[in-house]
XYZ file of C-alpha atoms in Angstrom:
578
model
C 108.668 52.062 -10.657
C 104.954 52.688 -11.270
C 104.999 56.429 -12.039
C 101.352 56.976 -11.348
C 100.151 60.589 -11.417
C 97.996 60.268 -8.308
C 96.848 63.460 -6.639
C 96.600 63.365 -2.853
C 92.751 63.020 -2.957
C 93.132 60.117 -5.378
C 95.361 58.270 -2.965
C 93.097 58.786 0.112
C 90.548 56.262 -1.078
C 93.228 53.794 -2.182
C 95.095 54.158 1.127
C 91.912 53.630 3.078
C 91.192 50.413 1.099
C 94.764 49.170 1.608
C 94.650 49.907 5.324
C 91.213 48.223 5.662
C 92.583 45.128 3.926
C 95.650 45.030 6.209
C 98.124 45.783 3.371
C 99.105 49.220 4.802
C 99.101 50.835 8.193
C 98.877 54.403 9.368
C 102.562 54.536 10.393
C 103.665 53.422 6.919
C 101.385 55.971 5.253
C 102.795 58.709 7.473
C 106.389 57.762 6.583
C 105.531 57.764 2.867
C 103.982 61.268 3.215
C 107.155 62.528 4.883
C 109.335 61.139 2.118
C 106.981 62.731 -0.444
C 107.325 66.131 1.212
C 111.085 65.764 1.238
C 111.737 64.247 -2.178
C 108.551 64.746 -4.140
C 106.871 62.054 -6.209
C 103.537 60.386 -5.628
C 102.410 58.323 -2.608
C 101.666 55.094 -4.430
C 105.119 54.993 -5.961
C 106.645 55.602 -2.562
C 104.695 52.912 -0.651
C 105.545 50.378 -3.364
C 109.239 51.374 -3.455
C 109.424 51.059 0.340
C 108.001 47.560 0.113
C 104.869 48.366 2.083
C 102.571 47.329 -0.751
C 103.140 44.645 -3.388
C 103.349 46.079 -6.892
C 100.981 43.371 -8.233
C 98.403 44.289 -5.617
C 98.883 47.932 -6.479
C 98.107 47.364 -10.128
C 94.927 45.366 -9.258
C 93.704 48.133 -6.961
C 94.523 50.866 -9.493
C 92.597 48.952 -12.181
C 89.615 48.822 -9.817
C 89.880 52.454 -8.915
C 90.214 53.591 -12.508
C 87.432 51.264 -13.640
C 89.624 49.563 -16.196
C 90.642 45.933 -16.832
C 93.821 44.403 -15.469
C 95.548 42.303 -18.170
C 98.488 39.848 -18.016
C 100.494 40.350 -21.232
C 102.480 37.146 -20.802
C 99.258 35.135 -21.152
C 98.015 37.026 -24.249
C 98.739 36.490 -27.878
C 99.720 39.991 -28.882
C 100.193 40.372 -32.634
C 103.424 42.305 -33.179
C 101.774 44.076 -36.143
C 99.125 45.492 -33.776
C 101.780 46.449 -31.240
C 103.672 48.251 -33.979
C 100.710 50.692 -34.416
C 102.356 52.673 -31.651
C 106.029 53.356 -32.549
C 108.555 51.635 -30.291
C 110.042 54.914 -28.891
C 106.521 56.226 -28.134
C 105.494 53.016 -26.469
C 108.504 53.085 -24.251
C 107.990 56.739 -23.339
C 104.254 56.334 -22.650
C 104.620 52.825 -21.208
C 101.800 51.675 -23.438
C 101.245 48.576 -25.611
C 98.669 48.153 -28.275
C 96.985 44.748 -27.761
C 94.207 44.312 -30.323
C 92.160 46.142 -32.945
C 88.381 45.998 -33.251
C 87.270 48.087 -36.241
C 87.848 51.670 -35.014
C 88.739 50.761 -31.451
C 92.300 50.065 -30.238
C 92.789 48.243 -26.982
C 95.903 49.562 -25.243
C 97.575 48.510 -22.011
C 98.926 51.418 -19.976
C 101.074 51.229 -16.867
C 99.288 54.442 -15.773
C 95.615 54.390 -16.790
C 95.110 57.901 -15.287
C 97.649 59.498 -17.626
C 95.172 61.377 -19.850
C 97.947 62.941 -21.913
C 99.338 59.472 -22.860
C 95.854 58.251 -23.765
C 95.205 61.270 -25.886
C 98.577 60.930 -27.624
C 97.802 57.358 -28.647
C 94.353 58.326 -29.877
C 95.738 61.122 -32.079
C 98.637 59.002 -33.317
C 96.442 56.058 -34.399
C 93.258 58.013 -35.165
C 91.288 55.359 -33.264
C 89.181 55.171 -30.114
C 91.393 53.975 -27.293
C 90.084 51.290 -24.933
C 92.262 51.577 -21.766
C 93.403 48.650 -19.660
C 96.116 48.231 -17.061
C 99.302 46.122 -17.196
C 102.526 46.220 -15.162
C 105.231 48.390 -16.605
C 107.771 45.563 -16.625
C 105.430 43.383 -18.713
C 104.965 46.128 -21.276
C 108.653 46.886 -21.470
C 109.560 43.149 -21.711
C 107.249 42.665 -24.695
C 108.551 45.704 -26.481
C 112.121 44.796 -25.743
C 111.649 41.279 -27.060
C 109.917 42.159 -30.302
C 111.123 45.660 -31.212
C 114.287 46.577 -29.328
C 117.016 47.664 -31.737
C 120.704 47.058 -31.240
C 123.084 44.086 -31.663
C 121.734 40.628 -30.948
C 123.739 37.639 -29.803
C 124.597 36.613 -33.330
C 125.729 40.131 -34.299
C 127.894 40.260 -31.148
C 129.525 37.012 -32.074
C 130.298 38.246 -35.563
C 131.785 41.488 -34.292
C 133.935 39.622 -31.742
C 135.239 37.201 -34.412
C 135.927 40.086 -36.792
C 137.867 42.146 -34.256
C 139.678 39.138 -32.770
C 141.026 41.335 -29.949
C 141.712 40.393 -26.303
C 139.751 42.902 -24.229
C 140.536 41.415 -20.824
C 142.810 44.267 -19.794
C 140.185 46.940 -20.391
C 137.557 44.855 -18.602
C 139.528 44.878 -15.403
C 139.596 48.661 -15.334
C 135.819 49.076 -15.497
C 133.496 49.173 -12.527
C 130.845 46.508 -13.188
C 128.941 46.867 -9.922
C 125.212 46.837 -10.662
C 125.952 46.908 -14.393
C 122.876 47.671 -16.506
C 122.733 44.810 -19.019
C 120.136 46.627 -21.081
C 122.536 49.460 -21.798
C 125.351 47.680 -23.671
C 127.194 50.416 -25.424
C 128.168 49.780 -29.041
C 131.628 51.097 -28.237
C 132.155 48.363 -25.647
C 134.027 45.165 -26.423
C 131.822 42.749 -28.442
C 132.354 40.011 -25.832
C 130.922 42.364 -23.214
C 127.908 42.898 -25.423
C 127.645 39.175 -26.092
C 127.562 38.179 -22.416
C 125.149 41.014 -21.594
C 122.804 39.913 -24.401
C 122.876 36.292 -23.326
C 122.002 37.241 -19.715
C 119.315 39.767 -20.666
C 117.664 37.253 -23.024
C 117.655 34.666 -20.254
C 116.090 37.101 -17.729
C 113.484 38.179 -20.270
C 112.519 34.532 -21.045
C 112.196 33.654 -17.336
C 115.205 31.343 -17.241
C 116.448 30.141 -13.862
C 119.930 29.151 -14.974
C 122.361 29.756 -17.887
C 124.869 27.045 -18.782
C 128.108 27.885 -20.630
C 129.261 24.425 -21.645
C 132.662 23.919 -23.346
C 132.882 21.164 -25.913
C 135.746 19.965 -28.131
C 135.162 22.402 -30.939
C 132.507 24.821 -29.684
C 131.040 26.309 -26.491
C 127.333 25.618 -26.096
C 125.006 28.022 -24.219
C 121.817 26.628 -22.829
C 119.138 28.208 -20.602
C 116.830 26.427 -18.172
C 113.272 27.627 -18.734
C 110.349 25.979 -16.974
C 112.667 23.359 -15.669
C 114.014 22.259 -19.071
C 117.284 23.178 -20.709
C 116.890 24.886 -24.090
C 119.583 25.439 -26.669
C 120.418 29.124 -26.923
C 123.480 29.684 -29.114
C 126.808 28.092 -30.087
C 129.985 30.063 -29.465
C 133.103 29.530 -31.538
C 135.850 27.782 -29.522
C 138.156 30.766 -30.141
C 135.885 32.901 -28.057
C 135.503 30.497 -25.134
C 138.321 31.961 -23.071
C 137.186 35.535 -23.524
C 133.564 34.701 -22.556
C 134.627 32.813 -19.420
C 136.977 35.628 -18.467
C 134.219 38.210 -18.851
C 131.856 36.215 -16.593
C 134.628 35.686 -14.010
C 135.277 39.467 -13.849
C 131.576 40.095 -13.358
C 131.463 37.599 -10.455
C 134.832 38.801 -8.966
C 136.519 35.448 -9.499
C 140.173 34.743 -10.106
C 140.623 34.891 -13.881
C 144.069 33.251 -13.671
C 142.735 30.187 -11.844
C 141.261 27.566 -14.129
C 142.261 24.355 -12.307
C 139.991 24.660 -9.239
C 136.228 25.229 -8.864
C 135.187 28.740 -8.018
C 131.972 30.360 -6.800
C 131.039 34.031 -6.977
C 128.171 36.419 -7.359
C 127.260 39.541 -9.327
C 124.529 42.229 -9.291
C 123.139 43.533 -12.547
C 120.389 45.967 -13.552
C 117.614 44.940 -15.882
C 114.814 47.441 -16.685
C 115.438 49.289 -13.379
C 115.270 45.998 -11.431
C 118.173 44.476 -9.538
C 119.085 40.964 -10.624
C 121.411 38.830 -8.552
C 123.557 36.161 -10.170
C 125.249 33.190 -8.563
C 128.153 31.996 -10.631
C 129.835 28.624 -10.423
C 132.934 27.679 -12.520
C 134.062 24.006 -12.742
C 137.103 22.679 -14.627
C 136.258 20.096 -17.332
C 138.198 18.247 -20.019
C 137.461 20.999 -22.594
C 137.708 24.059 -20.325
C 135.740 25.625 -17.509
C 132.012 24.934 -17.370
C 130.166 27.963 -15.978
C 126.593 27.971 -14.659
C 124.849 31.235 -13.788
C 121.837 31.049 -11.484
C 119.473 34.003 -11.888
C 117.775 35.415 -8.820
C 115.353 38.282 -8.915
C 114.945 39.493 -5.349
C 112.408 42.089 -6.405
C 110.096 39.655 -8.232
C 106.629 39.232 -6.832
C 106.016 36.455 -4.317
C 103.321 34.198 -5.681
C 100.050 33.394 -4.010
C 99.192 29.757 -3.296
C 96.586 29.695 -6.045
C 99.170 30.972 -8.576
C 101.399 28.077 -7.556
C 98.603 25.558 -8.128
C 97.790 24.702 -4.514
C 94.251 23.386 -4.047
C 91.980 25.160 -1.575
C 91.877 22.471 1.072
C 95.654 22.089 1.021
C 96.109 25.800 1.333
C 93.618 25.946 4.212
C 95.396 23.129 6.097
C 98.831 24.712 5.532
C 97.649 28.063 6.856
C 96.142 26.310 9.862
C 99.544 24.776 10.610
C 101.207 28.166 10.253
C 98.751 29.659 12.736
C 100.075 27.424 15.551
C 102.017 29.254 18.251
C 105.000 26.937 18.082
C 106.301 23.844 16.323
C 108.188 22.832 13.123
C 106.749 22.809 9.665
C 108.934 21.148 7.072
C 108.801 21.187 3.257
C 110.601 18.421 1.374
C 111.596 17.886 -2.214
C 114.633 17.882 -4.486
C 116.519 21.039 -5.403
C 114.452 23.244 -7.684
C 111.079 21.889 -6.633
C 109.806 25.225 -5.390
C 110.074 24.713 -1.623
C 111.425 28.192 -0.988
C 108.724 29.743 -3.145
C 106.070 28.045 -1.043
C 107.642 29.177 2.191
C 107.869 32.760 0.912
C 104.172 32.646 0.004
C 103.458 31.338 3.515
C 105.473 34.143 5.184
C 103.585 36.616 3.007
C 100.333 35.323 4.302
C 101.231 35.486 8.008
C 103.483 38.612 8.168
C 101.981 41.541 10.062
C 102.956 44.257 12.486
C 102.327 42.039 15.496
C 104.614 39.210 14.463
C 108.416 39.116 14.537
C 109.728 37.082 11.612
C 113.396 36.212 10.881
C 114.903 34.152 8.126
C 118.247 32.453 7.521
C 118.750 31.904 3.793
C 121.336 30.842 1.285
C 120.762 32.754 -0.888
C 118.072 35.354 -0.193
C 115.827 34.987 -3.276
C 113.104 37.531 -2.455
C 113.108 40.579 -0.264
C 110.124 40.933 2.053
C 108.827 43.818 4.086
C 108.407 43.191 7.838
C 110.764 40.222 7.606
C 114.388 40.338 8.852
C 116.400 38.286 6.357
C 119.982 37.116 6.970
C 122.296 35.766 4.234
C 124.285 32.688 5.217
C 128.011 33.008 4.498
C 129.946 29.890 5.419
C 133.256 31.397 4.298
C 133.208 33.683 7.326
C 131.639 31.161 9.664
C 128.005 32.296 9.403
C 126.374 28.939 9.070
C 122.733 27.975 9.552
C 123.476 26.616 12.990
C 125.507 29.621 14.149
C 122.919 32.051 12.694
C 120.015 30.167 14.364
C 121.794 30.218 17.739
C 122.189 34.003 17.527
C 118.747 34.554 15.973
C 117.067 32.965 19.012
C 118.307 35.912 21.088
C 116.491 38.349 18.764
C 113.060 37.586 20.242
C 111.550 35.975 17.141
C 108.006 34.635 16.793
C 108.547 32.894 13.457
C 111.842 31.592 12.066
C 112.532 30.362 8.581
C 115.651 28.184 8.231
C 116.403 27.955 4.488
C 117.654 24.381 4.772
C 118.381 21.926 7.592
C 121.680 20.507 6.523
C 123.310 19.133 9.670
C 122.681 17.702 13.133
C 123.413 20.913 14.981
C 120.923 22.932 12.914
C 118.296 20.173 13.314
C 118.712 20.084 17.072
C 118.588 23.876 17.465
C 115.448 23.970 15.283
C 113.714 21.383 17.479
C 114.821 23.203 20.618
C 113.436 26.456 19.232
C 110.067 24.807 18.572
C 109.938 23.336 22.060
C 110.660 26.737 23.594
C 107.769 28.537 21.938
C 108.879 29.438 18.422
C 107.299 28.619 15.070
C 109.915 27.263 12.706
C 109.695 26.667 8.915
C 112.477 24.773 7.129
C 113.259 22.510 4.187
C 114.764 19.010 3.857
C 115.998 17.092 0.876
C 113.820 13.961 0.939
C 111.638 12.410 -1.741
C 108.362 12.697 0.078
C 106.741 13.836 3.281
C 107.092 10.520 5.115
C 110.872 10.402 4.467
C 111.453 13.516 6.613
C 110.966 11.753 9.889
C 113.533 8.924 9.401
C 115.867 11.629 8.010
C 115.632 13.704 11.165
C 116.224 10.629 13.316
C 119.264 9.784 11.163
C 120.553 13.348 11.806
C 120.574 12.674 15.583
C 117.176 13.936 16.682
C 115.747 11.844 19.520
C 112.493 10.246 18.347
C 110.564 11.283 21.493
C 111.144 14.958 20.688
C 109.503 14.783 17.186
C 105.849 14.209 18.197
C 106.001 17.155 20.567
C 107.643 19.516 18.048
C 106.516 18.536 14.507
C 103.338 20.209 13.240
C 103.407 18.893 9.671
C 105.565 17.878 6.675
C 104.845 18.769 3.135
C 106.327 17.641 -0.136
C 106.137 19.101 -3.627
C 107.318 18.950 -7.222
C 107.044 21.313 -10.148
C 105.386 20.319 -13.415
C 104.904 22.320 -16.565
C 101.578 24.004 -17.128
C 99.705 23.311 -20.350
C 99.453 26.282 -22.648
C 95.891 27.667 -22.186
C 95.696 28.711 -25.814
C 96.352 25.342 -27.446
C 95.383 22.728 -24.811
C 92.428 20.484 -25.355
C 90.868 17.290 -24.064
C 92.361 14.161 -25.579
C 91.784 10.449 -25.321
C 93.651 9.071 -22.316
C 97.107 7.931 -23.426
C 97.303 4.128 -23.575
C 100.589 3.819 -21.556
C 98.760 5.182 -18.488
C 95.358 3.606 -18.845
C 96.265 0.306 -17.089
C 98.157 2.082 -14.308
C 95.280 4.420 -13.494
C 92.782 1.533 -13.529
C 94.863 -0.371 -10.937
C 96.133 2.463 -8.738
C 93.658 5.294 -9.177
C 90.403 3.855 -10.390
C 88.473 6.951 -9.325
C 90.407 8.885 -12.013
C 90.544 6.213 -14.666
C 87.639 7.743 -16.601
C 88.557 11.376 -16.019
C 89.098 13.703 -18.993
C 92.776 14.482 -19.604
C 94.371 17.235 -21.612
C 97.280 17.800 -23.908
C 98.604 20.657 -25.993
C 99.853 20.604 -29.609
C 101.888 23.819 -29.379
C 101.373 27.327 -30.722
C 103.268 30.573 -31.212
C 102.335 31.675 -27.724
C 104.163 28.766 -26.090
C 106.971 28.461 -28.621
C 105.382 25.299 -30.027
C 106.181 23.435 -26.780
C 102.611 23.006 -25.589
C 103.582 24.338 -22.135
C 103.914 27.752 -20.572
C 105.029 28.222 -16.950
C 104.998 25.731 -14.071
C 102.846 24.812 -11.163
C 103.288 22.744 -8.079
C 101.887 19.437 -7.009
C 101.721 18.962 -3.253
C 101.098 16.640 -0.380
C 100.736 17.732 3.261
C 101.090 15.353 6.144
C 99.649 16.681 9.427
C 101.376 15.097 12.416
C 98.867 13.824 15.037
C 98.579 11.084 17.662
C 98.336 8.371 14.961
C 102.030 8.862 14.189
C 103.480 8.861 17.695
C 103.992 5.132 18.196
C 105.501 4.676 14.721
C 107.927 7.557 15.315
C 109.003 6.191 18.658
C 109.591 2.794 17.071
C 111.651 4.412 14.306
C 109.400 2.919 11.636
C 110.612 3.311 8.004
C 109.105 5.912 5.672
C 106.803 3.304 4.046
C 104.989 2.787 7.361
C 104.825 6.552 7.996
C 103.358 6.984 4.463
C 100.718 4.314 5.077
C 99.617 6.013 8.311
C 99.400 9.353 6.485
C 97.248 7.910 3.702
C 95.005 6.190 6.227
C 94.565 9.607 7.782
C 93.220 10.970 4.434
C 96.432 12.602 3.182
C 96.215 13.341 -0.495
C 99.512 12.245 -2.140
C 101.427 14.281 -4.652
C 100.325 11.780 -7.372
C 96.675 12.197 -6.479
C 97.107 16.006 -6.350
C 98.654 15.901 -9.777
C 95.846 13.741 -11.185
C 93.304 16.356 -10.120
C 95.295 19.036 -11.928
C 95.574 16.817 -15.002
C 91.801 16.379 -15.077
C 91.375 20.148 -14.740
C 93.552 20.736 -17.814
C 96.387 22.405 -15.868
C 99.094 19.889 -16.749
C 99.486 16.596 -18.659
C 99.856 13.007 -17.599
C 103.300 12.954 -19.253
C 104.474 15.769 -17.005
C 102.978 14.097 -13.918
C 104.672 10.785 -14.545
C 107.961 12.602 -15.154
C 107.745 14.280 -11.709
C 106.504 11.288 -9.699
C 108.514 8.093 -9.700
C 106.475 5.010 -10.369
C 107.579 1.432 -10.910
C 104.633 0.237 -12.893
C 103.298 2.510 -15.615
C 102.074 0.048 -18.220
């Protein structure tokens, strides 16, 4: 929640700008004003909470209106000693974070740059001139929580649990854990409850996508996947393994007595006023049940193409495909390659009041305004194919099918495209060219594909070099010969690497970006599709038609200092590196 202290006249100019840019309409503003009259509050908070305006966009516009600078705390090296100039409790209350000191001037990020009382409080407290800038509240709170939050950590929770050595499973079953706030672990609660809450909250704060609870012979290992790589978190004594697994099962509404069969469940937790969805999978192993928690933040901001690393010409071509009145656009890649994120960004670009957009997803990872989203539930018979069949009776213009898994879904998708609908979907193939033989193998008649396919994209995720410690280096020798043979135009390009610093945890990387290829289907492909040519021939036709491959896209980003050759070669399979 933004908690801006906007007066009505302050919001008029902002609303006019948002309406002019197409981010808000008069009907949405009218509804927000009605809610304000009924419940109070300020208009900007309301339009953001209703999902009419993206919070990221709101902060950018507020920074512009207040004539301050918008900062991204995650990309800054904030000295904890500087941040400590404002006491933790005061920082939380004012939603303010001290960033840097320059003689008698203190640069402070505020969630609300128009809160003159907060600014004056900081000035009096520090006896310094305050330079105001704007940062999202969740970034400020996340930094403060990571560096200054008091309370028991994971290690303290383990010590308490071992010291008490009590089975708390009976009391857990009597507590309502719906939408449990994992930031409010009461000291009176069982230590194992605190332990699990701390592990999950630490993972959410670090941006992890998954948490792995892995039983071994003598210990239980906890690892978190951050930026695509598993990182060691903490080791749990074997004696606590059963209690930890039981706690997670209760959260996910699983059968705590069943440890011989795989189980899947879900949970909803609160983290800094945000709702976090968890997907929990338990699998029996030789040393006990292995549990993996997938973290989904449906309220997180949908990225723009540039934030994802998409080059301008690729973005332009993708948007051109999405502007077609009907057809199928497919994204391919392995699990975790960012296909859904790209499709969400695409929907964000094309959604408007004149377009009816529906999605079928498993799971729903982001909630979007103006988009009707349906959660697939195969346990009750709501499959992609059944959902798509019903959805076609809802008068859609654009349909997103989260994944094309079977023949019936593929056939319905093609039929929808041929009857005037625009369909986005994903397939699990290694590259763009592999999607066409895959669809034919799924039972699609080849003559239907040229008339329905608009384009096929493929992507991978690679780690981004840390901007604070990356620098140009001599081209690594293992790749010199390969580049000279296969990409001579890049053989002499500058390449980058990073040594590691405190900002990136000495890893040299921070965050991830995508590498892409986009194959536009045109007349050049028709004969090859009808002859059922293999993917290698489809790939050759695409390259002859000036398609930039994922490898070439990655090389451009390597030469721009956005990622490293090591990361590129990890993501793209090659048979001849040396």
